[in-house]
Amino acid sequence: MAPVAQKIMKNISSRGRGKWVCTPKDFLGHGSREAVDQALSRLVKTGQLRRVGHGLYDIPRMSDVLKRPAPVNWDAAIAALARRDSVRIIPDGLVAANQLGLTNAVPVKASYVTDGSTRTLKIDGRTVRFRHAGPNVMQWAGRPAAPVVLALRWLGPDKAADPEVISTLKRNLPDDVKRDLVQGSGGLPGWALPVAQGIVANQAVAA
């Protein structure tokens, strides 16, 4: 095995099988871009790596149930894409609302918002949609309350103000999320402020 390929495999293997998705950009310290691309291509051909999307690779873990490589670690794939393209990516409002128990609706395609370009990609055979969002949305990227804010925006002023929505979030959200919602209240649209206040009412969540 060529030295660049050896370094790449050592790097990926140290992170655990199926736990990390990588891109050529992650290995530029091991050689030139051309050498890295050639090494990754050879590793895929020999079966040591799996290509899960354009410029995305992993060492798949085997599924004990299916007796074949398990699907890609989805969170790791999205994180790799964000690193590769130097963008921020967070689940869109429908996904967030579903995860928070506010709707039974599910997106036909995996869907995210980003400060990058609007586009549709294939990752591990799945169609993924990325929609450009402005600073007022992306300022929440990486913050605990991001799913709540995206879910409220997706619901809109009327549905978000439903007492059942507020009660569900008040009951289920951990204190760190509520605290972040309070701390970031200046970044909420005006109609969402009463909703956020209702979620944290009568609870000691201030910093």
JSON list of C-alpha atoms in Angstrom, two decimals, residues 116-194:
[
{"chain": "A", "resi": 116, "resn": "GLY", "atom": "CA", "xyz": [-24.33, 27.37, 1.49]},
{"chain": "A", "resi": 117, "resn": "SER", "atom": "CA", "xyz": [-26.14, 27.06, -1.83]},
{"chain": "A", "resi": 118, "resn": "THR", "atom": "CA", "xyz": [-29.52, 25.46, -2.45]},
{"chain": "A", "resi": 119, "resn": "ARG", "atom": "CA", "xyz": [-28.98, 22.05, -4.06]},
{"chain": "A", "resi": 120, "resn": "THR", "atom": "CA", "xyz": [-29.94, 18.38, -4.05]},
{"chain": "A", "resi": 121, "resn": "LEU", "atom": "CA", "xyz": [-27.37, 15.61, -3.50]},
{"chain": "A", "resi": 122, "resn": "LYS", "atom": "CA", "xyz": [-27.25, 11.83, -3.29]},
{"chain": "A", "resi": 123, "resn": "ILE", "atom": "CA", "xyz": [-25.69, 10.35, -0.14]},
{"chain": "A", "resi": 124, "resn": "ASP", "atom": "CA", "xyz": [-25.65, 6.56, 0.32]},
{"chain": "A", "resi": 125, "resn": "GLY", "atom": "CA", "xyz": [-28.45, 6.24, -2.21]},
{"chain": "A", "resi": 126, "resn": "ARG", "atom": "CA", "xyz": [-30.70, 8.79, -0.48]},
{"chain": "A", "resi": 127, "resn": "THR", "atom": "CA", "xyz": [-31.74, 12.09, -2.00]},
{"chain": "A", "resi": 128, "resn": "VAL", "atom": "CA", "xyz": [-30.87, 15.00, 0.29]},
{"chain": "A", "resi": 129, "resn": "ARG", "atom": "CA", "xyz": [-32.14, 18.53, -0.17]},
{"chain": "A", "resi": 130, "resn": "PHE", "atom": "CA", "xyz": [-30.24, 21.57, 1.10]},
{"chain": "A", "resi": 131, "resn": "ARG", "atom": "CA", "xyz": [-32.00, 24.94, 1.14]},
{"chain": "A", "resi": 132, "resn": "HIS", "atom": "CA", "xyz": [-30.14, 28.21, 1.60]},
{"chain": "A", "resi": 133, "resn": "ALA", "atom": "CA", "xyz": [-31.22, 30.12, 4.71]},
{"chain": "A", "resi": 134, "resn": "GLY", "atom": "CA", "xyz": [-30.35, 33.63, 5.79]},
{"chain": "A", "resi": 135, "resn": "PRO", "atom": "CA", "xyz": [-28.38, 34.82, 8.83]},
{"chain": "A", "resi": 136, "resn": "ASN", "atom": "CA", "xyz": [-31.49, 35.11, 11.01]},
{"chain": "A", "resi": 137, "resn": "VAL", "atom": "CA", "xyz": [-31.88, 31.32, 10.78]},
{"chain": "A", "resi": 138, "resn": "MET", "atom": "CA", "xyz": [-28.26, 30.21, 10.52]},
{"chain": "A", "resi": 139, "resn": "GLN", "atom": "CA", "xyz": [-27.22, 32.18, 13.61]},
{"chain": "A", "resi": 140, "resn": "TRP", "atom": "CA", "xyz": [-28.73, 29.28, 15.55]},
{"chain": "A", "resi": 141, "resn": "ALA", "atom": "CA", "xyz": [-26.44, 26.66, 13.98]},
{"chain": "A", "resi": 142, "resn": "GLY", "atom": "CA", "xyz": [-24.65, 24.64, 16.65]},
{"chain": "A", "resi": 143, "resn": "ARG", "atom": "CA", "xyz": [-26.85, 25.96, 19.45]},
{"chain": "A", "resi": 144, "resn": "PRO", "atom": "CA", "xyz": [-29.00, 23.71, 21.67]},
{"chain": "A", "resi": 145, "resn": "ALA", "atom": "CA", "xyz": [-32.21, 25.56, 20.82]},
{"chain": "A", "resi": 146, "resn": "ALA", "atom": "CA", "xyz": [-31.72, 25.37, 17.03]},
{"chain": "A", "resi": 147, "resn": "PRO", "atom": "CA", "xyz": [-34.28, 22.56, 16.49]},
{"chain": "A", "resi": 148, "resn": "VAL", "atom": "CA", "xyz": [-36.88, 24.45, 18.53]},
{"chain": "A", "resi": 149, "resn": "VAL", "atom": "CA", "xyz": [-36.40, 27.68, 16.58]},
{"chain": "A", "resi": 150, "resn": "LEU", "atom": "CA", "xyz": [-36.53, 25.88, 13.23]},
{"chain": "A", "resi": 151, "resn": "ALA", "atom": "CA", "xyz": [-39.63, 23.94, 14.30]},
{"chain": "A", "resi": 152, "resn": "LEU", "atom": "CA", "xyz": [-41.43, 27.12, 15.42]},
{"chain": "A", "resi": 153, "resn": "ARG", "atom": "CA", "xyz": [-40.59, 28.84, 12.14]},
{"chain": "A", "resi": 154, "resn": "TRP", "atom": "CA", "xyz": [-41.94, 25.87, 10.20]},
{"chain": "A", "resi": 155, "resn": "LEU", "atom": "CA", "xyz": [-45.15, 25.84, 12.24]},
{"chain": "A", "resi": 156, "resn": "GLY", "atom": "CA", "xyz": [-45.69, 29.57, 11.76]},
{"chain": "A", "resi": 157, "resn": "PRO", "atom": "CA", "xyz": [-47.28, 32.14, 14.10]},
{"chain": "A", "resi": 158, "resn": "ASP", "atom": "CA", "xyz": [-50.71, 30.53, 14.52]},
{"chain": "A", "resi": 159, "resn": "LYS", "atom": "CA", "xyz": [-49.76, 26.88, 14.99]},
{"chain": "A", "resi": 160, "resn": "ALA", "atom": "CA", "xyz": [-46.70, 27.70, 17.09]},
{"chain": "A", "resi": 161, "resn": "ALA", "atom": "CA", "xyz": [-48.91, 29.59, 19.54]},
{"chain": "A", "resi": 162, "resn": "ASP", "atom": "CA", "xyz": [-51.16, 26.55, 20.07]},
{"chain": "A", "resi": 163, "resn": "PRO", "atom": "CA", "xyz": [-51.23, 25.82, 23.84]},
{"chain": "A", "resi": 164, "resn": "GLU", "atom": "CA", "xyz": [-50.60, 22.14, 23.14]},
{"chain": "A", "resi": 165, "resn": "VAL", "atom": "CA", "xyz": [-47.39, 22.97, 21.24]},
{"chain": "A", "resi": 166, "resn": "ILE", "atom": "CA", "xyz": [-46.18, 25.20, 24.06]},
{"chain": "A", "resi": 167, "resn": "SER", "atom": "CA", "xyz": [-47.13, 22.59, 26.67]},
{"chain": "A", "resi": 168, "resn": "THR", "atom": "CA", "xyz": [-45.31, 19.82, 24.78]},
{"chain": "A", "resi": 169, "resn": "LEU", "atom": "CA", "xyz": [-42.11, 21.84, 24.47]},
{"chain": "A", "resi": 170, "resn": "LYS", "atom": "CA", "xyz": [-42.31, 23.10, 28.06]},
{"chain": "A", "resi": 171, "resn": "ARG", "atom": "CA", "xyz": [-42.65, 19.52, 29.30]},
{"chain": "A", "resi": 172, "resn": "ASN", "atom": "CA", "xyz": [-40.05, 17.85, 27.08]},
{"chain": "A", "resi": 173, "resn": "LEU", "atom": "CA", "xyz": [-37.24, 20.33, 26.47]},
{"chain": "A", "resi": 174, "resn": "PRO", "atom": "CA", "xyz": [-34.20, 20.01, 28.75]},
{"chain": "A", "resi": 175, "resn": "ASP", "atom": "CA", "xyz": [-33.11, 23.03, 30.75]},
{"chain": "A", "resi": 176, "resn": "ASP", "atom": "CA", "xyz": [-30.06, 23.76, 28.60]},
{"chain": "A", "resi": 177, "resn": "VAL", "atom": "CA", "xyz": [-32.29, 24.13, 25.52]},
{"chain": "A", "resi": 178, "resn": "LYS", "atom": "CA", "xyz": [-34.70, 26.40, 27.37]},
{"chain": "A", "resi": 179, "resn": "ARG", "atom": "CA", "xyz": [-31.79, 28.44, 28.67]},
{"chain": "A", "resi": 180, "resn": "ASP", "atom": "CA", "xyz": [-30.43, 28.87, 25.15]},
{"chain": "A", "resi": 181, "resn": "LEU", "atom": "CA", "xyz": [-33.87, 29.88, 23.91]},
{"chain": "A", "resi": 182, "resn": "VAL", "atom": "CA", "xyz": [-33.94, 32.64, 26.53]},
{"chain": "A", "resi": 183, "resn": "GLN", "atom": "CA", "xyz": [-30.40, 33.77, 25.81]},
{"chain": "A", "resi": 184, "resn": "GLY", "atom": "CA", "xyz": [-31.06, 33.94, 22.07]},
{"chain": "A", "resi": 185, "resn": "SER", "atom": "CA", "xyz": [-34.53, 35.48, 22.28]},
{"chain": "A", "resi": 186, "resn": "GLY", "atom": "CA", "xyz": [-33.24, 38.62, 20.56]},
{"chain": "A", "resi": 187, "resn": "GLY", "atom": "CA", "xyz": [-32.80, 36.56, 17.40]},
{"chain": "A", "resi": 188, "resn": "LEU", "atom": "CA", "xyz": [-36.41, 35.32, 17.33]},
{"chain": "A", "resi": 189, "resn": "PRO", "atom": "CA", "xyz": [-39.11, 36.83, 15.13]},
{"chain": "A", "resi": 190, "resn": "GLY", "atom": "CA", "xyz": [-41.48, 39.02, 17.11]},
{"chain": "A", "resi": 191, "resn": "TRP", "atom": "CA", "xyz": [-44.37, 36.57, 16.98]},
{"chain": "A", "resi": 192, "resn": "ALA", "atom": "CA", "xyz": [-42.17, 33.81, 18.46]},
{"chain": "A", "resi": 193, "resn": "LEU", "atom": "CA", "xyz": [-41.24, 35.74, 21.60]},
{"chain": "A", "resi": 194, "resn": "PRO", "atom": "CA", "xyz": [-44.52, 35.04, 23.46]}
]
